[in-house]
Amino acid sequence: MTRDGIAGGLLGVHAGDSLGATVEFKAWSEIRVQYPDGVRDIVGGGPFNWPAGHATDDTDLTRAVLLAYLEPGADLVRTAADHMVDWYEGAWPGRKPGQRPADVGNATAWGLRKYVRTGDPRDAGAGRGKAGNGSLMRCVPTALAVTDRDRRVRESMEISAITHDDERCTVACAAYNEIAAALLAGASPADAVTEGRDTAAALDAPVVADAIESGRAMRPAVLAASGPGDAFPGGAGGYVLESLTLAVAAVLDPRPYPDVVIDVVRVGRDTDTNGAIAGGLLGIRDGAAAIPSAWVAKLQFADEFTAAAETLATRSPSGPSFR
């Protein structure tokens, strides 16, 4: 299960990202008219006219963190930051050298530019009050690569803070990765969610713990049918805690990966990132084999992520500990 779960986590992010890219920024009501049954295949398009299966910033930055774990230097956080800068400055697959990404979040751009100026990845965040989901979307490689809990929590927060150093973001990443690590170790979704909530509480971030608890009461199918409504005052439009809540609701949904991810995307607004964040947990829960093969065949980094999963599983065949 560990190898399949690791591959599921990576491919789950990628597939959720690529599925949601087609309707990024569209409101629930718009998606309902255009896709009454939801986006059910990876077809590309969207506001940036993505080729089908092409990585957006969600998958690209997940890859940047993953590369740090596959080829760590003396300072893993710095290595991750350097790969993010490569992405930002155009040294990246699928782009001409020097060509900037089509889509970059404001906090991500701010943090990476600051890192380039200061050379310190631990003093490069966008600052308090910037609580977007741009670090949560890329954090899962830490859960898949690190078996020691204390190190996993620390690195989750430090890698978040390269760009997103608001406590809501750093603790959300740590809590999400404890959910992911628990799933990878064989915990039930309900127990894994409890692990994430307890992590947030132990880090003295009750607002993050509350966001996780809120996910227990939500049903993606209901949100997809009725809209985000009062459940998400921001319309699931990029606030880190709304994305975390939606991912918790998704992983607690007993339906298989594709059904849940399709409904997560139907909620609207930040559809690629919400799909990626929820897709990572669902992919670990269900394994890579649960992701439709027709989707995987289109993913830009499918082969690379599958090979990376093999490498990570070989390094830690017993899987992570989470207690």
Short mmCIF file of C-alpha atoms in Angstrom, two decimals:
data_model
loop_
_atom_site.label_atom_id
_atom_site.label_comp_id
_atom_site.label_asym_id
_atom_site.label_seq_id
_atom_site.Cartn_x
_atom_site.Cartn_y
_atom_site.Cartn_z
CA MET A 1 0.00 0.00 0.00
CA THR A 2 2.85 2.43 0.71
CA ARG A 3 4.09 2.56 -2.90
CA ASP A 4 0.55 2.78 -4.27
CA GLY A 5 -0.35 5.37 -1.66
CA ILE A 6 2.70 7.54 -2.41
CA ALA A 7 1.98 7.39 -6.13
CA GLY A 8 -1.67 8.07 -5.38
CA GLY A 9 -0.79 11.18 -3.42
CA LEU A 10 1.38 12.63 -6.17
CA LEU A 11 -0.86 11.66 -9.07
CA GLY A 12 -3.90 12.64 -7.03
CA VAL A 13 -2.64 16.21 -6.77
CA HIS A 14 -1.79 16.30 -10.46
CA ALA A 15 -5.11 14.86 -11.65
CA GLY A 16 -7.19 17.09 -9.37
CA ASP A 17 -5.22 20.09 -10.55
CA SER A 18 -5.61 19.25 -14.24
CA LEU A 19 -9.32 18.44 -13.89
CA GLY A 20 -10.01 21.73 -12.15
CA ALA A 21 -7.90 23.85 -14.50
CA THR A 22 -10.67 23.77 -17.10
CA VAL A 23 -13.06 25.83 -14.95
CA GLU A 24 -10.64 27.81 -12.77
CA PHE A 25 -12.16 31.07 -11.45
CA LYS A 26 -15.67 30.12 -12.55
CA ALA A 27 -18.41 30.37 -9.93
CA TRP A 28 -20.47 27.35 -8.96
CA SER A 29 -23.44 28.73 -10.91
CA GLU A 30 -21.38 29.08 -14.10
CA ILE A 31 -19.99 25.55 -13.85
CA ARG A 32 -23.47 24.20 -13.23
CA VAL A 33 -24.68 25.68 -16.51
CA GLN A 34 -21.67 24.69 -18.59
CA TYR A 35 -21.08 21.27 -16.99
CA PRO A 36 -24.33 20.08 -15.36
CA ASP A 37 -22.69 16.81 -14.29
CA GLY A 38 -19.32 18.35 -13.55
CA VAL A 39 -16.07 18.26 -15.50
CA ARG A 40 -15.64 14.53 -15.97
CA ASP A 41 -12.49 14.31 -18.06
CA ILE A 42 -9.18 16.12 -18.27
CA VAL A 43 -9.60 18.35 -21.28
CA GLY A 44 -7.44 21.42 -20.60
CA GLY A 45 -8.48 24.92 -21.56
CA GLY A 46 -9.52 27.31 -18.84
CA PRO A 47 -8.38 30.93 -18.49
CA PHE A 48 -4.77 30.03 -19.32
CA ASN A 49 -5.64 27.68 -22.19
CA TRP A 50 -3.79 24.73 -20.66
CA PRO A 51 -3.08 21.66 -22.79
CA ALA A 52 -4.95 18.68 -21.39
CA GLY A 53 -3.04 17.31 -18.40
CA HIS A 54 -0.48 20.11 -18.28
CA ALA A 55 0.64 21.04 -14.78
CA THR A 56 -0.49 24.37 -13.39
CA ASP A 57 1.37 26.05 -10.54
CA ASP A 58 -0.18 23.56 -8.09
CA THR A 59 1.49 20.52 -9.61
CA ASP A 60 4.63 22.37 -10.66
CA LEU A 61 5.32 23.55 -7.12
CA THR A 62 4.49 20.12 -5.72
CA ARG A 63 7.17 18.85 -8.09
CA ALA A 64 9.59 21.50 -6.79
CA VAL A 65 9.17 20.22 -3.23
CA LEU A 66 9.34 16.61 -4.39
CA LEU A 67 12.65 17.24 -6.14
CA ALA A 68 14.11 18.49 -2.87
CA TYR A 69 13.32 15.16 -1.26
CA LEU A 70 14.71 13.18 -4.17
CA GLU A 71 17.99 15.10 -4.28
CA PRO A 72 18.35 16.85 -0.92
CA GLY A 73 21.27 19.13 -0.27
CA ALA A 74 22.66 20.14 3.08
CA ASP A 75 19.57 22.29 3.69
CA LEU A 76 16.41 20.67 2.37
CA VAL A 77 14.32 23.82 2.81
CA ARG A 78 16.83 25.79 0.74
CA THR A 79 16.82 23.07 -1.92
CA ALA A 80 13.04 23.28 -2.15
CA ALA A 81 13.22 27.07 -2.40
CA ASP A 82 15.83 26.83 -5.15
CA HIS A 83 13.60 24.52 -7.18
CA MET A 84 10.70 26.94 -6.72
CA VAL A 85 12.89 29.76 -8.02
CA ASP A 86 13.81 27.59 -11.02
CA TRP A 87 10.10 27.22 -11.71
CA TYR A 88 9.48 30.95 -11.27
CA GLU A 89 12.40 32.02 -13.45
CA GLY A 90 11.76 29.59 -16.28
CA ALA A 91 14.18 26.70 -15.82
CA TRP A 92 11.35 24.20 -16.01
CA PRO A 93 10.01 21.40 -18.25
CA GLY A 94 7.43 22.47 -20.77
CA ARG A 95 8.61 26.09 -21.02
CA LYS A 96 11.23 27.97 -22.96
CA PRO A 97 14.25 28.93 -20.84
CA GLY A 98 13.51 32.15 -19.00
CA GLN A 99 9.77 32.01 -19.68
CA ARG A 100 7.78 32.80 -16.53
CA PRO A 101 4.86 30.61 -15.44
CA ALA A 102 1.46 31.43 -16.87
CA ASP A 103 -0.05 31.69 -13.40
CA VAL A 104 1.68 32.71 -10.16
CA GLY A 105 -0.04 33.51 -6.89
CA ASN A 106 0.77 36.89 -5.36
CA ALA A 107 2.18 35.53 -2.11
CA THR A 108 4.23 32.95 -3.98
CA ALA A 109 5.75 35.60 -6.24
CA TRP A 110 6.43 37.91 -3.30
CA GLY A 111 8.10 35.18 -1.22
CA LEU A 112 10.28 33.89 -4.06
CA ARG A 113 11.43 37.36 -5.04
CA LYS A 114 12.31 38.05 -1.41
CA TYR A 115 14.25 34.78 -1.20
CA VAL A 116 16.24 35.74 -4.29
CA ARG A 117 17.09 39.08 -2.65
CA THR A 118 17.95 37.82 0.84
CA GLY A 119 19.23 34.32 0.13
CA ASP A 120 17.45 33.11 3.29
CA PRO A 121 14.56 30.69 2.72
CA ARG A 122 13.51 31.11 6.36
CA ASP A 123 13.05 34.85 5.97
CA ALA A 124 11.22 35.00 2.68
CA GLY A 125 7.51 34.72 3.34
CA ALA A 126 4.86 37.15 2.17
CA GLY A 127 4.03 38.05 5.77
CA ARG A 128 1.15 37.88 8.20
CA GLY A 129 -2.27 38.35 6.72
CA LYS A 130 -1.45 36.54 3.47
CA ALA A 131 -3.42 33.34 4.02
CA GLY A 132 -3.91 31.90 0.55
CA ASN A 133 -3.69 28.19 -0.25
CA GLY A 134 -0.48 28.46 -2.28
CA SER A 135 1.65 26.45 0.14
CA LEU A 136 -1.02 23.92 1.08
CA MET A 137 -1.34 22.93 -2.57
CA ARG A 138 2.31 21.83 -2.77
CA CYS A 139 3.01 20.36 0.66
CA VAL A 140 2.21 16.66 0.29
CA PRO A 141 5.71 15.43 -0.70
CA THR A 142 6.82 16.02 2.89
CA ALA A 143 4.17 13.60 4.15
CA LEU A 144 5.22 11.03 1.55
CA ALA A 145 8.96 11.30 2.12
CA VAL A 146 9.50 11.91 5.84
CA THR A 147 8.92 9.10 8.32
CA ASP A 148 9.80 10.98 11.51
CA ARG A 149 6.82 12.93 12.81
CA ASP A 150 8.68 15.83 14.43
CA ARG A 151 10.79 16.38 11.35
CA ARG A 152 7.71 16.13 9.13
CA VAL A 153 5.86 18.81 11.09
CA ARG A 154 8.89 21.09 11.15
CA GLU A 155 9.64 20.77 7.45
CA SER A 156 5.97 21.17 6.51
CA MET A 157 5.94 24.52 8.27
CA GLU A 158 9.35 25.69 7.06
CA ILE A 159 8.64 24.86 3.41
CA SER A 160 5.28 26.64 3.66
CA ALA A 161 6.98 29.71 5.12
CA ILE A 162 9.24 30.15 2.08
CA THR A 163 6.26 31.94 0.58
CA HIS A 164 3.35 31.63 3.05
CA ASP A 165 4.48 32.29 6.62
CA ASP A 166 1.11 33.23 8.09
CA GLU A 167 0.37 30.75 10.91
CA ARG A 168 -2.84 29.65 9.24
CA CYS A 169 -0.80 28.47 6.26
CA THR A 170 2.15 26.90 8.07
CA VAL A 171 -0.04 25.00 10.53
CA ALA A 172 -2.51 24.00 7.80
CA CYS A 173 0.39 22.39 5.93
CA ALA A 174 1.56 20.56 9.05
CA ALA A 175 -1.94 19.34 9.87
CA TYR A 176 -2.69 18.30 6.29
CA ASN A 177 0.54 16.34 6.14
CA GLU A 178 -0.28 14.54 9.38
CA ILE A 179 -3.61 13.52 7.85
CA ALA A 180 -1.72 12.34 4.78
CA ALA A 181 0.91 10.46 6.79
CA ALA A 182 -1.77 8.76 8.88
CA LEU A 183 -3.60 7.62 5.74
CA LEU A 184 -0.34 6.32 4.31
CA ALA A 185 0.26 4.37 7.51
CA GLY A 186 -3.13 2.70 7.21
CA ALA A 187 -5.33 4.84 9.46
CA SER A 188 -9.00 5.26 8.65
CA PRO A 189 -9.97 8.63 7.18
CA ALA A 190 -11.76 9.58 10.40
CA ASP A 191 -8.74 8.75 12.53
CA ALA A 192 -6.42 10.53 10.11
CA VAL A 193 -8.54 13.67 10.30
CA THR A 194 -8.38 13.49 14.09
CA GLU A 195 -4.60 13.33 13.82
CA GLY A 196 -4.61 16.49 11.73
CA ARG A 197 -6.90 18.31 14.12
CA ASP A 198 -4.81 17.28 17.11
CA THR A 199 -1.68 18.50 15.34
CA ALA A 200 -3.22 21.92 14.80
CA ALA A 201 -4.34 22.06 18.42
CA ALA A 202 -0.88 21.08 19.68
CA LEU A 203 0.60 23.88 17.56
CA ASP A 204 -1.78 26.30 19.29
CA ALA A 205 -3.72 27.12 16.14
CA PRO A 206 -7.38 26.65 17.11
CA VAL A 207 -8.60 28.32 13.92
CA VAL A 208 -6.91 25.56 11.89
CA ALA A 209 -8.25 22.85 14.20
CA ASP A 210 -11.75 24.32 13.80
CA ALA A 211 -11.41 24.36 10.02
CA ILE A 212 -10.57 20.66 10.09
CA GLU A 213 -13.53 19.89 12.35
CA SER A 214 -15.83 21.83 10.03
CA GLY A 215 -14.99 19.41 7.24
CA ARG A 216 -16.57 16.55 9.16
CA ALA A 217 -20.02 18.07 8.72
CA MET A 218 -19.75 18.84 5.01
CA ARG A 219 -20.60 16.64 2.05
CA PRO A 220 -18.96 17.37 -1.32
CA ALA A 221 -21.99 16.06 -3.21
CA VAL A 222 -24.25 18.51 -1.36
CA LEU A 223 -21.87 21.40 -1.97
CA ALA A 224 -21.66 20.45 -5.66
CA ALA A 225 -25.44 20.29 -5.98
CA SER A 226 -26.31 23.39 -3.95
CA GLY A 227 -23.23 25.60 -4.12
CA PRO A 228 -20.79 26.73 -1.45
CA GLY A 229 -23.32 29.01 0.22
CA ASP A 230 -22.67 29.87 3.86
CA ALA A 231 -20.22 26.98 4.22
CA PHE A 232 -17.54 28.96 2.40
CA PRO A 233 -18.00 32.73 2.69
CA GLY A 234 -15.05 33.15 0.31
CA GLY A 235 -16.68 30.87 -2.24
CA ALA A 236 -13.80 28.35 -2.00
CA GLY A 237 -11.78 30.99 -3.81
CA GLY A 238 -8.31 30.48 -2.38
CA TYR A 239 -8.43 30.99 1.40
CA VAL A 240 -6.23 28.31 2.91
CA LEU A 241 -8.68 27.22 5.60
CA GLU A 242 -11.56 26.87 3.16
CA SER A 243 -9.40 24.63 0.97
CA LEU A 244 -8.35 22.61 4.02
CA THR A 245 -11.97 22.18 5.14
CA LEU A 246 -13.00 21.05 1.66
CA ALA A 247 -10.14 18.53 1.52
CA VAL A 248 -11.19 17.08 4.88
CA ALA A 249 -14.78 16.75 3.65
CA ALA A 250 -13.46 15.04 0.54
CA VAL A 251 -11.31 12.44 2.29
CA LEU A 252 -14.20 11.56 4.61
CA ASP A 253 -16.51 11.00 1.63
CA PRO A 254 -16.74 7.22 1.11
CA ARG A 255 -17.14 7.47 -2.66
CA PRO A 256 -14.13 6.70 -4.89
CA TYR A 257 -11.51 9.25 -5.95
CA PRO A 258 -12.99 10.41 -9.27
CA ASP A 259 -16.53 10.96 -7.95
CA VAL A 260 -15.31 13.06 -5.05
CA VAL A 261 -12.78 15.12 -7.02
CA ILE A 262 -15.37 15.89 -9.70
CA ASP A 263 -17.67 17.26 -7.01
CA VAL A 264 -14.88 19.25 -5.35
CA VAL A 265 -14.24 20.97 -8.68
CA ARG A 266 -17.97 21.65 -9.11
CA VAL A 267 -17.91 23.84 -5.98
CA GLY A 268 -16.17 26.48 -8.11
CA ARG A 269 -13.68 29.36 -7.97
CA ASP A 270 -10.20 28.01 -7.12
CA THR A 271 -11.06 24.74 -8.76
CA ASP A 272 -7.59 23.57 -9.75
CA THR A 273 -6.08 24.17 -6.33
CA ASN A 274 -9.04 22.76 -4.42
CA GLY A 275 -8.94 19.73 -6.71
CA ALA A 276 -5.21 19.32 -6.12
CA ILE A 277 -5.41 19.61 -2.33
CA ALA A 278 -8.36 17.25 -1.99
CA GLY A 279 -6.93 14.98 -4.67
CA GLY A 280 -3.71 14.45 -2.75
CA LEU A 281 -5.50 13.05 0.30
CA LEU A 282 -7.92 11.01 -1.78
CA GLY A 283 -5.08 9.58 -3.85
CA ILE A 284 -3.29 8.39 -0.72
CA ARG A 285 -6.52 6.99 0.70
CA ASP A 286 -7.53 5.09 -2.45
CA GLY A 287 -4.16 4.46 -4.11
CA ALA A 288 -2.96 5.33 -7.59
CA ALA A 289 -5.01 2.56 -9.17
CA ALA A 290 -8.21 4.40 -8.20
CA ILE A 291 -7.38 7.36 -10.44
CA PRO A 292 -8.86 6.77 -13.90
CA SER A 293 -6.19 5.51 -16.26
CA ALA A 294 -7.52 7.80 -18.99
CA TRP A 295 -6.77 10.75 -16.71
CA VAL A 296 -3.32 9.54 -15.72
CA ALA A 297 -2.36 8.98 -19.36
CA LYS A 298 -2.74 12.72 -19.98
CA LEU A 299 -0.77 14.00 -16.98
CA GLN A 300 2.43 15.86 -17.82
CA PHE A 301 4.46 14.37 -14.98
CA ALA A 302 2.73 10.99 -14.60
CA ASP A 303 5.82 8.91 -15.39
CA GLU A 304 8.11 11.08 -13.29
CA PHE A 305 5.78 11.00 -10.29
CA THR A 306 5.32 7.24 -10.56
CA ALA A 307 9.09 6.75 -10.62
CA ALA A 308 9.48 9.11 -7.67
CA ALA A 309 6.96 7.08 -5.69
CA GLU A 310 9.02 3.96 -6.31
CA THR A 311 12.14 5.75 -5.03
CA LEU A 312 10.43 7.07 -1.90
CA ALA A 313 8.82 3.72 -1.13
CA THR A 314 12.18 1.97 -1.43
CA ARG A 315 13.71 4.39 1.03
CA SER A 316 10.99 3.88 3.64
CA PRO A 317 9.26 0.54 2.99
CA SER A 318 7.55 0.52 6.38
CA GLY A 319 5.85 3.88 5.76
CA PRO A 320 5.59 6.88 8.09
CA SER A 321 4.79 6.93 11.75
CA PHE A 322 2.12 9.36 12.89
CA ARG A 323 1.95 8.93 16.63
#
